[in-house]
Amino acid sequence: MGLNIREDIATAFARDPAARNVVEIFLAYPGLHAIWRHRVAHWLWSHGLKTVARIWSNMARSATGIEIHPGATIGRRFFIDHGIGVVIGETAIIGDDVMLYHDVTLGARAYQEGKRHPTVADGVTIGAGARVLGDIHIGKGAIIGANMVITKDVQERTNLDTSEFFVI
């Protein structure tokens, strides 16, 4: 179940220009705390301890404001900046080197059995307030801008960051 704490702290330095030192990142980055707790919850979930995993996950949500279902699969060097309001559903799959900003939802569009949450490939960035909904695929290296609602597949390296059009 390795926690990869050193790699996660290095990722915070690489992704957050406000990161000042290891102690601050270790103690005061709720996105990292949520990821570390998710890894424990996911291990419990994967080993049939689903109720314990859900309880652990709920405690993590209470502590961080970030809700990651213990069934979600998350790759390496995943970073959540700020984090409050982030929701990641049960069947979501997140690749390596993905970055989410606050208030992002990787959710379902409707009640259904089976895969119902997004698959996010390596190197994707998803801006604050974005909603990525349904069993869709976000291609490698794509950028999804703030407050976008995505319900269809996004091709590799697509830039959907429209923030430049709203500069006042």
PDB file of C-alpha atoms in Angstrom:
ATOM      1  CA  MET A   1       0.000   0.000   0.000  1.00  0.00           C
ATOM      2  CA  GLY A   2       3.015   2.371   0.066  1.00  0.00           C
ATOM      3  CA  LEU A   3       2.078   5.942   0.883  1.00  0.00           C
ATOM      4  CA  ASN A   4       4.721   7.571  -1.394  1.00  0.00           C
ATOM      5  CA  ILE A   5       4.912  10.523   1.005  1.00  0.00           C
ATOM      6  CA  ARG A   6       8.252  11.807  -0.320  1.00  0.00           C
ATOM      7  CA  GLU A   7       7.022  11.675  -3.911  1.00  0.00           C
ATOM      8  CA  ASP A   8       3.800  13.458  -2.908  1.00  0.00           C
ATOM      9  CA  ILE A   9       5.718  16.242  -1.171  1.00  0.00           C
ATOM     10  CA  ALA A  10       7.965  16.637  -4.218  1.00  0.00           C
ATOM     11  CA  THR A  11       4.815  16.844  -6.355  1.00  0.00           C
ATOM     12  CA  ALA A  12       3.461  19.620  -4.127  1.00  0.00           C
ATOM     13  CA  PHE A  13       6.691  21.578  -4.622  1.00  0.00           C
ATOM     14  CA  ALA A  14       6.456  21.046  -8.386  1.00  0.00           C
ATOM     15  CA  ARG A  15       2.763  21.985  -8.647  1.00  0.00           C
ATOM     16  CA  ASP A  16       2.310  24.743  -6.069  1.00  0.00           C
ATOM     17  CA  PRO A  17       4.432  27.894  -6.323  1.00  0.00           C
ATOM     18  CA  ALA A  18       3.315  28.827  -2.783  1.00  0.00           C
ATOM     19  CA  ALA A  19       4.920  25.695  -1.284  1.00  0.00           C
ATOM     20  CA  ARG A  20       7.682  26.837   1.067  1.00  0.00           C
ATOM     21  CA  ASN A  21       9.011  23.873   2.991  1.00  0.00           C
ATOM     22  CA  VAL A  22       8.543  20.172   3.695  1.00  0.00           C
ATOM     23  CA  VAL A  23       7.113  20.651   7.185  1.00  0.00           C
ATOM     24  CA  GLU A  24       4.435  23.047   5.958  1.00  0.00           C
ATOM     25  CA  ILE A  25       3.445  20.739   3.112  1.00  0.00           C
ATOM     26  CA  PHE A  26       3.375  17.677   5.361  1.00  0.00           C
ATOM     27  CA  LEU A  27       1.265  19.334   8.050  1.00  0.00           C
ATOM     28  CA  ALA A  28      -0.896  21.848   6.206  1.00  0.00           C
ATOM     29  CA  TYR A  29      -1.863  20.521   2.758  1.00  0.00           C
ATOM     30  CA  PRO A  30      -5.356  18.990   2.994  1.00  0.00           C
ATOM     31  CA  GLY A  31      -5.139  17.689  -0.572  1.00  0.00           C
ATOM     32  CA  LEU A  32      -2.210  15.506   0.414  1.00  0.00           C
ATOM     33  CA  HIS A  33      -3.911  14.414   3.635  1.00  0.00           C
ATOM     34  CA  ALA A  34      -6.963  13.373   1.604  1.00  0.00           C
ATOM     35  CA  ILE A  35      -4.813  11.387  -0.830  1.00  0.00           C
ATOM     36  CA  TRP A  36      -2.898   9.644   1.959  1.00  0.00           C
ATOM     37  CA  ARG A  37      -6.124   8.737   3.726  1.00  0.00           C
ATOM     38  CA  HIS A  38      -7.650   7.577   0.446  1.00  0.00           C
ATOM     39  CA  ARG A  39      -4.802   5.132  -0.073  1.00  0.00           C
ATOM     40  CA  VAL A  40      -5.617   3.506   3.260  1.00  0.00           C
ATOM     41  CA  ALA A  41      -9.363   3.495   2.488  1.00  0.00           C
ATOM     42  CA  HIS A  42      -8.741   2.043  -0.988  1.00  0.00           C
ATOM     43  CA  TRP A  43      -6.605  -0.743   0.484  1.00  0.00           C
ATOM     44  CA  LEU A  44      -9.371  -1.568   2.968  1.00  0.00           C
ATOM     45  CA  TRP A  45     -11.983  -1.459   0.159  1.00  0.00           C
ATOM     46  CA  SER A  46      -9.871  -3.699  -2.082  1.00  0.00           C
ATOM     47  CA  HIS A  47      -9.497  -6.229   0.736  1.00  0.00           C
ATOM     48  CA  GLY A  48     -13.230  -6.571   1.349  1.00  0.00           C
ATOM     49  CA  LEU A  49     -13.422  -4.264   4.375  1.00  0.00           C
ATOM     50  CA  LYS A  50     -15.911  -1.981   2.646  1.00  0.00           C
ATOM     51  CA  THR A  51     -17.726  -0.653   5.724  1.00  0.00           C
ATOM     52  CA  VAL A  52     -14.460   0.155   7.483  1.00  0.00           C
ATOM     53  CA  ALA A  53     -13.228   1.813   4.282  1.00  0.00           C
ATOM     54  CA  ARG A  54     -16.355   3.976   4.093  1.00  0.00           C
ATOM     55  CA  ILE A  55     -16.030   5.024   7.728  1.00  0.00           C
ATOM     56  CA  TRP A  56     -12.339   5.884   7.215  1.00  0.00           C
ATOM     57  CA  SER A  57     -13.235   7.785   4.041  1.00  0.00           C
ATOM     58  CA  ASN A  58     -15.940   9.780   5.830  1.00  0.00           C
ATOM     59  CA  MET A  59     -13.486  10.728   8.569  1.00  0.00           C
ATOM     60  CA  ALA A  60     -11.070  11.920   5.885  1.00  0.00           C
ATOM     61  CA  ARG A  61     -13.833  14.006   4.286  1.00  0.00           C
ATOM     62  CA  SER A  62     -14.665  15.586   7.635  1.00  0.00           C
ATOM     63  CA  ALA A  63     -11.011  16.455   8.214  1.00  0.00           C
ATOM     64  CA  THR A  64     -10.197  17.782   4.728  1.00  0.00           C
ATOM     65  CA  GLY A  65     -13.411  18.818   2.954  1.00  0.00           C
ATOM     66  CA  ILE A  66     -12.425  16.452   0.128  1.00  0.00           C
ATOM     67  CA  GLU A  67     -14.566  13.412  -0.641  1.00  0.00           C
ATOM     68  CA  ILE A  68     -12.859  10.512  -2.374  1.00  0.00           C
ATOM     69  CA  HIS A  69     -14.813   7.270  -2.522  1.00  0.00           C
ATOM     70  CA  PRO A  70     -12.631   4.378  -1.341  1.00  0.00           C
ATOM     71  CA  GLY A  71     -13.388   2.491  -4.566  1.00  0.00           C
ATOM     72  CA  ALA A  72     -11.828   5.198  -6.762  1.00  0.00           C
ATOM     73  CA  THR A  73      -8.491   4.307  -8.393  1.00  0.00           C
ATOM     74  CA  ILE A  74      -5.837   7.027  -8.254  1.00  0.00           C
ATOM     75  CA  GLY A  75      -2.384   7.054  -9.851  1.00  0.00           C
ATOM     76  CA  ARG A  76       0.922   8.493  -8.699  1.00  0.00           C
ATOM     77  CA  ARG A  77       1.825  12.163  -8.271  1.00  0.00           C
ATOM     78  CA  PHE A  78      -1.858  13.129  -8.039  1.00  0.00           C
ATOM     79  CA  PHE A  79      -2.243  16.631  -6.602  1.00  0.00           C
ATOM     80  CA  ILE A  80      -5.278  18.485  -5.308  1.00  0.00           C
ATOM     81  CA  ASP A  81      -4.628  22.215  -4.891  1.00  0.00           C
ATOM     82  CA  HIS A  82      -6.694  23.807  -2.096  1.00  0.00           C
ATOM     83  CA  GLY A  83      -9.169  20.948  -2.353  1.00  0.00           C
ATOM     84  CA  ILE A  84     -12.297  22.013  -0.533  1.00  0.00           C
ATOM     85  CA  GLY A  85     -15.364  20.645  -2.280  1.00  0.00           C
ATOM     86  CA  VAL A  86     -13.565  18.068  -4.432  1.00  0.00           C
ATOM     87  CA  VAL A  87     -15.696  14.947  -4.990  1.00  0.00           C
ATOM     88  CA  ILE A  88     -14.368  11.786  -6.664  1.00  0.00           C
ATOM     89  CA  GLY A  89     -16.850   8.963  -7.265  1.00  0.00           C
ATOM     90  CA  GLU A  90     -16.524   5.236  -6.706  1.00  0.00           C
ATOM     91  CA  THR A  91     -15.708   4.100 -10.237  1.00  0.00           C
ATOM     92  CA  ALA A  92     -13.482   7.064 -11.153  1.00  0.00           C
ATOM     93  CA  ILE A  93     -10.044   6.156 -12.488  1.00  0.00           C
ATOM     94  CA  ILE A  94      -7.321   8.801 -12.311  1.00  0.00           C
ATOM     95  CA  GLY A  95      -3.947   8.374 -14.004  1.00  0.00           C
ATOM     96  CA  ASP A  96      -0.520   9.644 -13.002  1.00  0.00           C
ATOM     97  CA  ASP A  97       0.463  13.337 -12.788  1.00  0.00           C
ATOM     98  CA  VAL A  98      -3.125  14.613 -12.622  1.00  0.00           C
ATOM     99  CA  MET A  99      -3.947  17.913 -10.939  1.00  0.00           C
ATOM    100  CA  LEU A 100      -7.333  19.037  -9.639  1.00  0.00           C
ATOM    101  CA  TYR A 101      -8.204  22.434  -8.243  1.00  0.00           C
ATOM    102  CA  HIS A 102     -10.853  23.075  -5.605  1.00  0.00           C
ATOM    103  CA  ASP A 103     -14.524  22.217  -6.059  1.00  0.00           C
ATOM    104  CA  VAL A 104     -13.969  19.699  -8.890  1.00  0.00           C
ATOM    105  CA  THR A 105     -16.455  16.838  -9.225  1.00  0.00           C
ATOM    106  CA  LEU A 106     -15.657  13.559 -10.972  1.00  0.00           C
ATOM    107  CA  GLY A 107     -19.182  12.229 -10.716  1.00  0.00           C
ATOM    108  CA  ALA A 108     -21.940  10.155 -12.246  1.00  0.00           C
ATOM    109  CA  ARG A 109     -24.710  11.498 -14.459  1.00  0.00           C
ATOM    110  CA  ALA A 110     -27.415   9.101 -13.298  1.00  0.00           C
ATOM    111  CA  TYR A 111     -27.939   6.066 -11.124  1.00  0.00           C
ATOM    112  CA  GLN A 112     -26.695   2.942 -12.877  1.00  0.00           C
ATOM    113  CA  GLU A 113     -24.757  -0.191 -12.075  1.00  0.00           C
ATOM    114  CA  GLY A 114     -21.131  -0.604 -13.129  1.00  0.00           C
ATOM    115  CA  LYS A 115     -18.726   2.046 -14.386  1.00  0.00           C
ATOM    116  CA  ARG A 116     -20.398   5.442 -14.058  1.00  0.00           C
ATOM    117  CA  HIS A 117     -17.603   7.905 -13.279  1.00  0.00           C
ATOM    118  CA  PRO A 118     -14.894   9.432 -15.484  1.00  0.00           C
ATOM    119  CA  THR A 119     -11.550   7.997 -16.436  1.00  0.00           C
ATOM    120  CA  VAL A 120      -8.884  10.713 -16.371  1.00  0.00           C
ATOM    121  CA  ALA A 121      -5.666   9.896 -18.228  1.00  0.00           C
ATOM    122  CA  ASP A 122      -2.125  10.891 -17.256  1.00  0.00           C
ATOM    123  CA  GLY A 123      -1.118  14.539 -17.118  1.00  0.00           C
ATOM    124  CA  VAL A 124      -4.609  16.059 -17.047  1.00  0.00           C
ATOM    125  CA  THR A 125      -5.343  19.352 -15.287  1.00  0.00           C
ATOM    126  CA  ILE A 126      -8.912  20.164 -14.215  1.00  0.00           C
ATOM    127  CA  GLY A 127      -9.701  23.733 -13.139  1.00  0.00           C
ATOM    128  CA  ALA A 128     -11.661  24.969 -10.141  1.00  0.00           C
ATOM    129  CA  GLY A 129     -15.367  24.242 -10.121  1.00  0.00           C
ATOM    130  CA  ALA A 130     -15.309  21.926 -13.133  1.00  0.00           C
ATOM    131  CA  ARG A 131     -17.768  19.033 -13.305  1.00  0.00           C
ATOM    132  CA  VAL A 132     -16.692  15.937 -15.220  1.00  0.00           C
ATOM    133  CA  LEU A 133     -19.678  13.617 -15.297  1.00  0.00           C
ATOM    134  CA  GLY A 134     -20.411  10.104 -16.469  1.00  0.00           C
ATOM    135  CA  ASP A 135     -18.436   7.166 -17.803  1.00  0.00           C
ATOM    136  CA  ILE A 136     -16.330   9.313 -20.103  1.00  0.00           C
ATOM    137  CA  HIS A 137     -12.630   9.487 -20.913  1.00  0.00           C
ATOM    138  CA  ILE A 138     -10.447  12.566 -20.529  1.00  0.00           C
ATOM    139  CA  GLY A 139      -7.413  12.112 -22.786  1.00  0.00           C
ATOM    140  CA  LYS A 140      -3.774  12.372 -21.794  1.00  0.00           C
ATOM    141  CA  GLY A 141      -2.532  15.918 -21.184  1.00  0.00           C
ATOM    142  CA  ALA A 142      -5.948  17.570 -21.563  1.00  0.00           C
ATOM    143  CA  ILE A 143      -6.724  20.819 -19.766  1.00  0.00           C
ATOM    144  CA  ILE A 144     -10.246  21.485 -18.550  1.00  0.00           C
ATOM    145  CA  GLY A 145     -10.865  25.067 -17.504  1.00  0.00           C
ATOM    146  CA  ALA A 146     -12.630  26.389 -14.452  1.00  0.00           C
ATOM    147  CA  ASN A 147     -16.378  25.894 -14.077  1.00  0.00           C
ATOM    148  CA  MET A 148     -16.736  23.758 -17.188  1.00  0.00           C
ATOM    149  CA  VAL A 149     -19.254  20.911 -17.335  1.00  0.00           C
ATOM    150  CA  ILE A 150     -17.923  17.957 -19.322  1.00  0.00           C
ATOM    151  CA  THR A 151     -20.246  15.084 -20.270  1.00  0.00           C
ATOM    152  CA  LYS A 152     -18.470  13.751 -23.382  1.00  0.00           C
ATOM    153  CA  ASP A 153     -15.016  12.332 -24.061  1.00  0.00           C
ATOM    154  CA  VAL A 154     -12.155  14.827 -24.371  1.00  0.00           C
ATOM    155  CA  GLN A 155      -9.303  13.995 -26.753  1.00  0.00           C
ATOM    156  CA  GLU A 156      -5.626  13.966 -25.773  1.00  0.00           C
ATOM    157  CA  ARG A 157      -3.973  17.353 -25.308  1.00  0.00           C
ATOM    158  CA  THR A 158      -7.226  19.246 -25.820  1.00  0.00           C
ATOM    159  CA  ASN A 159      -7.212  22.636 -24.118  1.00  0.00           C
ATOM    160  CA  LEU A 160     -10.668  23.572 -22.880  1.00  0.00           C
ATOM    161  CA  ASP A 161      -9.399  26.407 -20.709  1.00  0.00           C
ATOM    162  CA  THR A 162     -11.637  29.309 -21.684  1.00  0.00           C
ATOM    163  CA  SER A 163     -10.534  31.593 -18.849  1.00  0.00           C
ATOM    164  CA  GLU A 164      -8.666  33.846 -21.284  1.00  0.00           C
ATOM    165  CA  PHE A 165     -12.015  34.893 -22.770  1.00  0.00           C
ATOM    166  CA  PHE A 166     -13.305  36.184 -19.444  1.00  0.00           C
ATOM    167  CA  VAL A 167     -10.499  38.538 -18.452  1.00  0.00           C
ATOM    168  CA  ILE A 168     -11.876  41.934 -17.441  1.00  0.00           C
TER     169      ILE A 168
END
